[in-house]
Coordinates of C-alpha atoms and ligand atoms in Angstrom, one line a residue:
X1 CA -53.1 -52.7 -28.2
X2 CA -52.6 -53.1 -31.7
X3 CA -49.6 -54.1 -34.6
X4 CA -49.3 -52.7 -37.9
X5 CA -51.8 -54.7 -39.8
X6 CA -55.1 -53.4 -37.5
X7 CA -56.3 -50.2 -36.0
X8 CA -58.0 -50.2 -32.4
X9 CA -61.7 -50.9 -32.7
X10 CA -63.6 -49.6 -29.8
X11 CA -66.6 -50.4 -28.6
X12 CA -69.4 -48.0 -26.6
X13 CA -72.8 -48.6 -25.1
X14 CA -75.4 -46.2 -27.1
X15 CA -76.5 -44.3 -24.2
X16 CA -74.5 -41.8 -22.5
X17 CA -75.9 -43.1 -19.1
X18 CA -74.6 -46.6 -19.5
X19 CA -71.1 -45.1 -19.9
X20 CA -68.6 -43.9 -17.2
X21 CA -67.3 -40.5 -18.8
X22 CA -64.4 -38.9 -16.5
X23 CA -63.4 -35.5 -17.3
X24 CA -60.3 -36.8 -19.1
X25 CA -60.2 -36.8 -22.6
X26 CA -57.8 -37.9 -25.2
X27 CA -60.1 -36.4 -28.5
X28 CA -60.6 -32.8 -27.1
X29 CA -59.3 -31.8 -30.7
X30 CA -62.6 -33.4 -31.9
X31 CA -65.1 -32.9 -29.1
X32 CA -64.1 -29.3 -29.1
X33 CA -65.7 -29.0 -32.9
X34 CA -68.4 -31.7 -31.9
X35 CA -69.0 -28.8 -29.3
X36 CA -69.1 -26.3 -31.2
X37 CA -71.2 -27.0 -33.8
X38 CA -73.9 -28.5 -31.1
X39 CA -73.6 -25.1 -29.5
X40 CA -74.4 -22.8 -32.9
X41 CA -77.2 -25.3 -33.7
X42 CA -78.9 -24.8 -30.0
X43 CA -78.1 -21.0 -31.0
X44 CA -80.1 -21.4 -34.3
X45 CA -83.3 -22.9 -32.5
X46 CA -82.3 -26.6 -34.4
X47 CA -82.1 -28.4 -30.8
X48 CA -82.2 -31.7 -33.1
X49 CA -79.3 -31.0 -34.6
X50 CA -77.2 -29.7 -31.3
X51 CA -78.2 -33.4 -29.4
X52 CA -76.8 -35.3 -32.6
X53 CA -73.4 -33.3 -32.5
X54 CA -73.9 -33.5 -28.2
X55 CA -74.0 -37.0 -28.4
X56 CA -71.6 -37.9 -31.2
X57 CA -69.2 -35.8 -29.1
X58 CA -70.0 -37.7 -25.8
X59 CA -68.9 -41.1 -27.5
X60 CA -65.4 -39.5 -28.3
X61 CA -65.5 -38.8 -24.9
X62 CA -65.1 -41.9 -23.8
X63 CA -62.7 -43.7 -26.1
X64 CA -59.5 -44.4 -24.0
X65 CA -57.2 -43.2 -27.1
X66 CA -56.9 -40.7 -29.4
X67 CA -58.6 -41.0 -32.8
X68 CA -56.1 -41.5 -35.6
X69 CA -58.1 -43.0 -38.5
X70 CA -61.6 -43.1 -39.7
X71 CA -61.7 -47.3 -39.2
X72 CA -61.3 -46.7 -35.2
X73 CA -64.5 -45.6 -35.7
X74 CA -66.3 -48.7 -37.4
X75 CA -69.6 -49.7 -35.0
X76 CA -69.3 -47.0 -32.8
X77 CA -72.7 -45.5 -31.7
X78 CA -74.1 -41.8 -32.1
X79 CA -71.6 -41.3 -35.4
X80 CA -74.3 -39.6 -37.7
X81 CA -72.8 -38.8 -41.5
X82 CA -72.3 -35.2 -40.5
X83 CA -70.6 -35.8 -37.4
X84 CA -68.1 -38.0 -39.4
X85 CA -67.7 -35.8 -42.0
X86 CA -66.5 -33.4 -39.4
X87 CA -64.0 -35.8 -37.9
X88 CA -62.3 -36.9 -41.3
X89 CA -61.9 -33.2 -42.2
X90 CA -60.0 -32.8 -38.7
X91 CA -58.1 -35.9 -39.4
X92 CA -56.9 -35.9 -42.9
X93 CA -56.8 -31.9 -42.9
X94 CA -56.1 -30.6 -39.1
X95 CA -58.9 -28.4 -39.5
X96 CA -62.6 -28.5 -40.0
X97 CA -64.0 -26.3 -42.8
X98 CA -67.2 -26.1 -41.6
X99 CA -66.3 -25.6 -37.5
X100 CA -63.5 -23.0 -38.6
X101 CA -66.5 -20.9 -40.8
X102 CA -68.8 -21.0 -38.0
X103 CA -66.3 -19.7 -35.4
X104 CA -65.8 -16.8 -38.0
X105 CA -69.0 -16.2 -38.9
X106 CA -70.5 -13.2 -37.6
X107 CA -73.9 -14.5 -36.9
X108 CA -71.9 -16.7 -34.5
X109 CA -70.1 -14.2 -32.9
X110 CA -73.6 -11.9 -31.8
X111 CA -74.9 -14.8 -30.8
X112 CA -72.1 -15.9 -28.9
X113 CA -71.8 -12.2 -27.3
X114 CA -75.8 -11.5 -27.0
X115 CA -76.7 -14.5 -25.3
X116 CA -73.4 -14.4 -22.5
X117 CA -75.4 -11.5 -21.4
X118 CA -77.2 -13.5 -18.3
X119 CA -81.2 -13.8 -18.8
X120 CA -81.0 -13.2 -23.0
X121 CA -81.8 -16.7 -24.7
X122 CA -81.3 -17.6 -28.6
X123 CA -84.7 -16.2 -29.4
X124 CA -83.8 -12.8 -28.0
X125 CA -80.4 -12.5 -29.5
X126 CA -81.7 -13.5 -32.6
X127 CA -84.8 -11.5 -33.1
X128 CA -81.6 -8.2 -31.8
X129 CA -79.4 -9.9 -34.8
X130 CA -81.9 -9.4 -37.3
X131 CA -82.5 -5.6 -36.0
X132 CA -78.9 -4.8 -36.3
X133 CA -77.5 -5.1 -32.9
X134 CA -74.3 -7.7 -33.1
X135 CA -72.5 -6.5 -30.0
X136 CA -72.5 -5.4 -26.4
X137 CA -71.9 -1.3 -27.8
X138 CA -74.8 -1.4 -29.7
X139 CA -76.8 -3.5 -27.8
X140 CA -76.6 -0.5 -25.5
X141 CA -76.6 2.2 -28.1
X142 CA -79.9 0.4 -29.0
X143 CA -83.2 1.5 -27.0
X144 CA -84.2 -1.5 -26.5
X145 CA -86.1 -2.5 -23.0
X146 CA -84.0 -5.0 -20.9
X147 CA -85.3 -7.0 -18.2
X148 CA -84.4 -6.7 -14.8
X149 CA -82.2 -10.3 -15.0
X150 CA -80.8 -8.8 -18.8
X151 CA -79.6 -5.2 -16.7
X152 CA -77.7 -7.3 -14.3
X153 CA -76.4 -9.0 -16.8
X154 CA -75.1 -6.4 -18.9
X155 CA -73.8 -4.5 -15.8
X156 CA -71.8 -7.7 -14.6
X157 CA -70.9 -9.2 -18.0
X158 CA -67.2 -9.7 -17.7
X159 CA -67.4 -11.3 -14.1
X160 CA -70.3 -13.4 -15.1
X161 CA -68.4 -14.8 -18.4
X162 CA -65.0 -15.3 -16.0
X163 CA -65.2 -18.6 -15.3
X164 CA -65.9 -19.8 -11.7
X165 CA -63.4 -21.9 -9.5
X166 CA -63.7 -24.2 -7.2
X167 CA -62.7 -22.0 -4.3
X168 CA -65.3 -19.9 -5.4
X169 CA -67.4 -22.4 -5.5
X170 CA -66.2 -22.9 -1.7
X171 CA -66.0 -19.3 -0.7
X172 CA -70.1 -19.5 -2.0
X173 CA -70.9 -22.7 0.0
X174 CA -70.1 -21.6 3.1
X175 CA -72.5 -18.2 2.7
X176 CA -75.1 -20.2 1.3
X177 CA -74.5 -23.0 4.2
X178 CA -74.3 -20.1 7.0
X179 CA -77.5 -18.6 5.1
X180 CA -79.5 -21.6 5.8
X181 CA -78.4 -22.2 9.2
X182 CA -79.1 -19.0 10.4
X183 CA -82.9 -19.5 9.0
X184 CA -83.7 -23.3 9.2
X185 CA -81.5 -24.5 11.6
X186 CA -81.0 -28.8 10.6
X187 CA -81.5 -28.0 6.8
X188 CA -78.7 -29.5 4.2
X189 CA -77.2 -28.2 1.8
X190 CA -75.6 -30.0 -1.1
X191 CA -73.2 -28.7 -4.1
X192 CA -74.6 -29.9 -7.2
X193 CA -74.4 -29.6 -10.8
X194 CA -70.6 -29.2 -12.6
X195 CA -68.6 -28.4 -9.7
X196 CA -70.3 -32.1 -8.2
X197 CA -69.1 -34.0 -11.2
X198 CA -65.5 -32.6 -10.0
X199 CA -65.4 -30.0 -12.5
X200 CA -62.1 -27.4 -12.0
X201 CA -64.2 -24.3 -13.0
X202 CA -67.8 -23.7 -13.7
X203 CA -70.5 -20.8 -15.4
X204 CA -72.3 -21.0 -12.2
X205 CA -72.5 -22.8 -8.7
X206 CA -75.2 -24.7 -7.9
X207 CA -77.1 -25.9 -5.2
X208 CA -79.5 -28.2 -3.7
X209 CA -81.4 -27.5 -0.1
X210 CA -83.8 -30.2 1.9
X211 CA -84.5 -30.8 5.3
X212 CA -85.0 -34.2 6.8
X213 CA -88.1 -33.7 8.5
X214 CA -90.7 -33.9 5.2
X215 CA -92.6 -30.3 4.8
X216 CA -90.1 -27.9 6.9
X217 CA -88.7 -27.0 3.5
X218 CA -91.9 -25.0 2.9
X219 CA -91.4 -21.2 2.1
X220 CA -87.7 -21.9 3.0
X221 CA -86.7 -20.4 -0.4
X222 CA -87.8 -16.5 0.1
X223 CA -86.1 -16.6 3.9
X224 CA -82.7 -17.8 2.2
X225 CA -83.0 -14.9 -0.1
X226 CA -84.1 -12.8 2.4
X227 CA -81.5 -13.6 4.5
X228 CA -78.5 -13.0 2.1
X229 CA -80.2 -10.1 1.0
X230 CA -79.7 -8.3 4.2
X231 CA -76.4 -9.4 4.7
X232 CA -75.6 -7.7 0.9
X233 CA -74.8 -10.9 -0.7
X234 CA -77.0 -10.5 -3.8
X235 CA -76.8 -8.2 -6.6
X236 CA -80.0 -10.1 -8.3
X237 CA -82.1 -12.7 -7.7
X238 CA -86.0 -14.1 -8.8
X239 CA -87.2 -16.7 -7.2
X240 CA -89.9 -18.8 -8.9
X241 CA -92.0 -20.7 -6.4
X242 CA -92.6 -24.3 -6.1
X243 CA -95.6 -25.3 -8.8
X244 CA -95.6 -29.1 -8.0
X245 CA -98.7 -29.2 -6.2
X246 CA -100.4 -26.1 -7.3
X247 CA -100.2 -23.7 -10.4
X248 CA -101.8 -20.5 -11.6
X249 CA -104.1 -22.4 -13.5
X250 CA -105.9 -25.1 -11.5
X251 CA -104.2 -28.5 -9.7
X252 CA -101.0 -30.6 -10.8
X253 CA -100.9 -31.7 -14.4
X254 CA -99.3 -35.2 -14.7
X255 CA -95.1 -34.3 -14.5
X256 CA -93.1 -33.1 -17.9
X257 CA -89.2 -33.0 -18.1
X258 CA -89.9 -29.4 -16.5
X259 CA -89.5 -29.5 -13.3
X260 CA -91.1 -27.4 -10.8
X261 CA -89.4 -27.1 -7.3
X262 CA -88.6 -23.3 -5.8
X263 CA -85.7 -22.4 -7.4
X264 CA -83.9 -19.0 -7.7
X265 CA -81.5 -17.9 -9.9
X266 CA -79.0 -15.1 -8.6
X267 CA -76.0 -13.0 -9.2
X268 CA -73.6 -13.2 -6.0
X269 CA -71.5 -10.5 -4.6
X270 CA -68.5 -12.8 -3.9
X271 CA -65.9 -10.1 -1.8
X272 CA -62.2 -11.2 -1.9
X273 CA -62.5 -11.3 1.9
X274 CA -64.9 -14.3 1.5
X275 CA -62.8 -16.1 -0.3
X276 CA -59.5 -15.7 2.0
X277 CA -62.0 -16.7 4.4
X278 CA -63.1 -19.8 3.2
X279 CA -59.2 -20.6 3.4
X280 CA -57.9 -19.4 0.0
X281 CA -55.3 -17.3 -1.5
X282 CA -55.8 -13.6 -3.2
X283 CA -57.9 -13.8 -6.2
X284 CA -55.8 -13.1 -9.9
X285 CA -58.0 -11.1 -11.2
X286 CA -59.2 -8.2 -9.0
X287 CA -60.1 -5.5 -11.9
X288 CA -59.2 -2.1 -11.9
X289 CA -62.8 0.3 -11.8
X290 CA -63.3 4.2 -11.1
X291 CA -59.9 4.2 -10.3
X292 CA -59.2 1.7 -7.8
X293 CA -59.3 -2.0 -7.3
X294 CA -62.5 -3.8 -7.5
X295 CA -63.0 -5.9 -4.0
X296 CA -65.4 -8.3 -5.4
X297 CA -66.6 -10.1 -8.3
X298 CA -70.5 -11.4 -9.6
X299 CA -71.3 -14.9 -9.7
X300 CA -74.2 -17.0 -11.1
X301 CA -75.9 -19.2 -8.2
X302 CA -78.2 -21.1 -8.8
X303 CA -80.4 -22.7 -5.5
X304 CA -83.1 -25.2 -5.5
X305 CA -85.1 -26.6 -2.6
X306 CA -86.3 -30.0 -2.4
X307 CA -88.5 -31.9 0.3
X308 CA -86.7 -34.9 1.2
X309 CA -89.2 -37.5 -0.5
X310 CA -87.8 -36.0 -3.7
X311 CA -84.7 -35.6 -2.7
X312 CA -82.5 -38.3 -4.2
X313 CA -84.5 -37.4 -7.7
X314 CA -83.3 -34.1 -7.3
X315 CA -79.6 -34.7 -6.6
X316 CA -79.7 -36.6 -9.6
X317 CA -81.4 -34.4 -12.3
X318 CA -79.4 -31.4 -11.1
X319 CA -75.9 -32.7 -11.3
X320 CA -76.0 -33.5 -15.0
X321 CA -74.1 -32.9 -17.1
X322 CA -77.2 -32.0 -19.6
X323 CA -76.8 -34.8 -21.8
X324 CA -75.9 -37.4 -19.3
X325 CA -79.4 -36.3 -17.9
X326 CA -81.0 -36.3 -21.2
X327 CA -79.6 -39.6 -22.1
X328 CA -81.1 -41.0 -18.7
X329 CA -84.6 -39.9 -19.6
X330 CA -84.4 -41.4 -22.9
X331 CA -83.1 -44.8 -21.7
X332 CA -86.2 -44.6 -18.8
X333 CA -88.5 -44.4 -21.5
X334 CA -87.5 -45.9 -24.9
X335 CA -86.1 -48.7 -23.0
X336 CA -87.9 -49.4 -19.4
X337 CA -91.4 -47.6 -20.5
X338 CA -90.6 -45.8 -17.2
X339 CA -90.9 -41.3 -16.7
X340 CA -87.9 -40.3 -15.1
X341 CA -88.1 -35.7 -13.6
X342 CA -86.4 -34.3 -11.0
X343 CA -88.9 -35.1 -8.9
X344 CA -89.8 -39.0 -9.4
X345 CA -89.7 -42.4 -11.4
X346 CA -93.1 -43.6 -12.6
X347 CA -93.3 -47.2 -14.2
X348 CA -95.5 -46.8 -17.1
X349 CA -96.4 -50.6 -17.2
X350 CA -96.8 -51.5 -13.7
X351 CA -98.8 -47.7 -13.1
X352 CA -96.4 -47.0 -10.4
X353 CA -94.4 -44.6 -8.4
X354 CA -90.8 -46.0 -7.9
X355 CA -89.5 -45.1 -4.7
X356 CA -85.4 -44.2 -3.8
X357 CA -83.8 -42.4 -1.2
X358 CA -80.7 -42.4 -3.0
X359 CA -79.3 -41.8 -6.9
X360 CA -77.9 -45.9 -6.6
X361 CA -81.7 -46.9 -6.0
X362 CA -83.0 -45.2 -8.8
X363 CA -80.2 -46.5 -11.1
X364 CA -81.2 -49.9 -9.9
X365 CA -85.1 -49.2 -10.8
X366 CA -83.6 -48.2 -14.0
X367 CA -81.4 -51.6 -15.0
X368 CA -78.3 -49.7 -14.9
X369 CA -74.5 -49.6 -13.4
X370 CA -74.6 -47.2 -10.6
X371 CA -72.2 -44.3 -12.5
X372 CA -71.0 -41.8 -9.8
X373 CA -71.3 -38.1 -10.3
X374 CA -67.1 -38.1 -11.2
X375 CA -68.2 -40.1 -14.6
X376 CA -71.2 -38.4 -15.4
X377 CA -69.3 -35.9 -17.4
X378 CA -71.2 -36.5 -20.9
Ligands
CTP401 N1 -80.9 -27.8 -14.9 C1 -82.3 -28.0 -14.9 N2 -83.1 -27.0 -15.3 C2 -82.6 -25.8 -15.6 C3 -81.2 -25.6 -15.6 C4 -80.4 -26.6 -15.3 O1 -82.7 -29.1 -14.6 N3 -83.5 -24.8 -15.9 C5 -80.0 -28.9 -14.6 C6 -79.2 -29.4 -15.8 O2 -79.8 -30.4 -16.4 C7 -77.9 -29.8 -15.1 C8 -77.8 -29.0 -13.8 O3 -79.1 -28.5 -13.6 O4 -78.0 -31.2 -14.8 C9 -76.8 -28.0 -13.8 O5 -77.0 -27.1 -14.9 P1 -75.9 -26.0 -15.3 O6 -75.5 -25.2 -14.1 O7 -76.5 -25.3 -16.4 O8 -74.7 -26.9 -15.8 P2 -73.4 -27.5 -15.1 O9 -73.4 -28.9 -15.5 O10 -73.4 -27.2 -13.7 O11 -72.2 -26.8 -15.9 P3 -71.5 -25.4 -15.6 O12 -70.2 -25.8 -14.9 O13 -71.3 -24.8 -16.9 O14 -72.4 -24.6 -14.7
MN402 MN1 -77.7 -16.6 -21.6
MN403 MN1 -73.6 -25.2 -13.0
MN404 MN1 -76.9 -23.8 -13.0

């Protein structure tokens, strides 16, 4: 509410975890360039950079009304110079010189195009960029030696760039759900990441696996895959088995950010039929290959498997969103001296282990608001 005389002021909590952040937003004008310019600084190896412009975008975010003038802005948190100088350019001149130049440059672009190919990171794209290879045509003209995960990625490309809906989020729950049955009967499975946080669409679809009874998680991982594998639900997987207890290299170090459950990362073979199964209408975008219509289309899935000590750690460093995760970690430790991973809460001062069994504990350990996965949308 204002008159004439004064402009809205907001005011915002400096971390992103002490802030409820729906998936409605009245500054997607100006998150959208936040967003992008975060996401060509990640590209460019200047991760610094791409977490100012994440988290100056993050406090837009959350402001209940659009931004009309540069003095709504006054005491807001996260606002670095650049980031403002962005946002006056938008405001006074519709555009911003600097986003609009980066969306056209053709650094951008490759890196943009190299990296959607599933399994190719910044380094790899850029190290092809500076050989000469800015596209998909030439990556493949090129004789360059892919990985297995960068072949499956090339060969699926378009599907894997679609975006994923929810009922094909569905359609994948219920294999991965009938999956897990059929090889640990009692074992739960629970959407997480995006589509948890109540996202429409998604990159990927991710879940989390435990059992209630502590240790019959073991080895669970390699019979899921196995299991879909037979049925011809996978078009690629790798599985990278739990290194929480043991590594290559000798015992446990003391936990980093890393975290170190049995995960796999795959490429699904999602048939239309599954998806009128799973109770939903005939897909829009069935694509037209040697001739006739293509039944099915790839998806990333992600799976992790937890034991159910860990589990509430889990749920909550794998729905995100990636700031909202980052921005819990840094609150954990620059303002409770505590470690937050994936896989614990350790209290620095008292030389402890926190326990929870669920994400409200360990937000109470932590001294904040609980913030439900709906309004963790950083
Ligand atoms: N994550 C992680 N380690 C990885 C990859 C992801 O801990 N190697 C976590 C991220 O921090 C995030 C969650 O897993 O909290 C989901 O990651 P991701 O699927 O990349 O992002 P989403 O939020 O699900 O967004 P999208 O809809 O684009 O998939
Ligand atoms: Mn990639
Ligand atoms: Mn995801
Ligand atoms: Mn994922």
């Amino acid at each position: 509410p204002t008159n004439e005389a004064e402009v809205e002021v907001f005011s915002v909590p400096s971390y992103a975890c002490q802030r409820r952040t729906t998936l409605e937003n009245r500054n997607t004008v100006l998150t959208d360039a936040l967003s992008l310019l975060a996401e060509n600084a990640e590209l460019s190896a200047e991760e610094g950079r791409g977490v100012a412009f994440r988290r100056a975008a993050a406090v837009l975010k959350v402001l209940p009304e659009p931004v009309t003038d540069m003095t709504q802005l006054k005491g807001l948190p996260c606002l670095g110079e650049h980031s403002l100088r962005v946002i006056k350019d938008i405001l006074e001149n519709g555009a911003s010189s600097e986003v609009e130049s980066t969306k056209q440059s053709e650094r951008f672009k490759a890196l943009k195009v190299l990296t959607g190919v599933f399994g190719v990171g910044a380094k790899t794209a850029d190290r092809w960029i500076r050989e000469g290879i800015h596209d998909l045509q030439q990556l493949k003209d090129s004789r360059q030696t892919l990985n297995r995960a960068q072949r499956a990625g090339l060969e699926h490309y378009d599907d894997i760039n679609q975006p994923v809906s929810k009922a094909e989020a569905d359609a994948i729950g219920e294999i991965v759900e009938e999956a897990v049955a059929s090889v640990l009967p009692g074992a739960q499975v629970t959407l997480i990441g995006g589509f948890r946080r109540g996202k429409l669409t998604g990159h990927d679809v991710d879940f989390l696996i435990t059992h209630p009874e502590e240790g019959r998680e073991v080895g669970l991982m390699p019979k899921i895959v196995s299991w879909l594998e037979s049925q011809g639900f996978l078009l690629y997987q790798k599985t990278i088995r739990n290194s929480y207890l043991e590594s290559d290299d000798g015992p446990a170090r003391p936990c980093s950010n890393m975290d170190r459950f049995e995960r796999c990362f795959s490429v699904f073979k999602l048939a239309e039929d599954e998806k009128r199964r799973a109770g939903q209408t005939q897909s829009h975008h069935a694509s037209a290959e040697d001739g006739g219509l293509k039944p099915w289309r790839a998806v990333r899935v992600d799976l992790v498997v937890s034991p159910i000590s860990q589990f509430a750690f889990a749920l909550l460093g794998w729905t995100g969103s990636k700031l909202f995760e980052r921005e819990l970690r840094r609150w954990a430790g620059h303002e409770k001296t505590m470690s937050l991973s994936s896989h614990a809460l350790y209290d620095n001062t008292q030389r402890t282990y926190l326990r929870a069994t669920s994400e409200e504990e360990i937000f109470a350990h932590l001294g904040l608001d609980y913030i439900p996965p709906s309004e963790r949308n950083a």
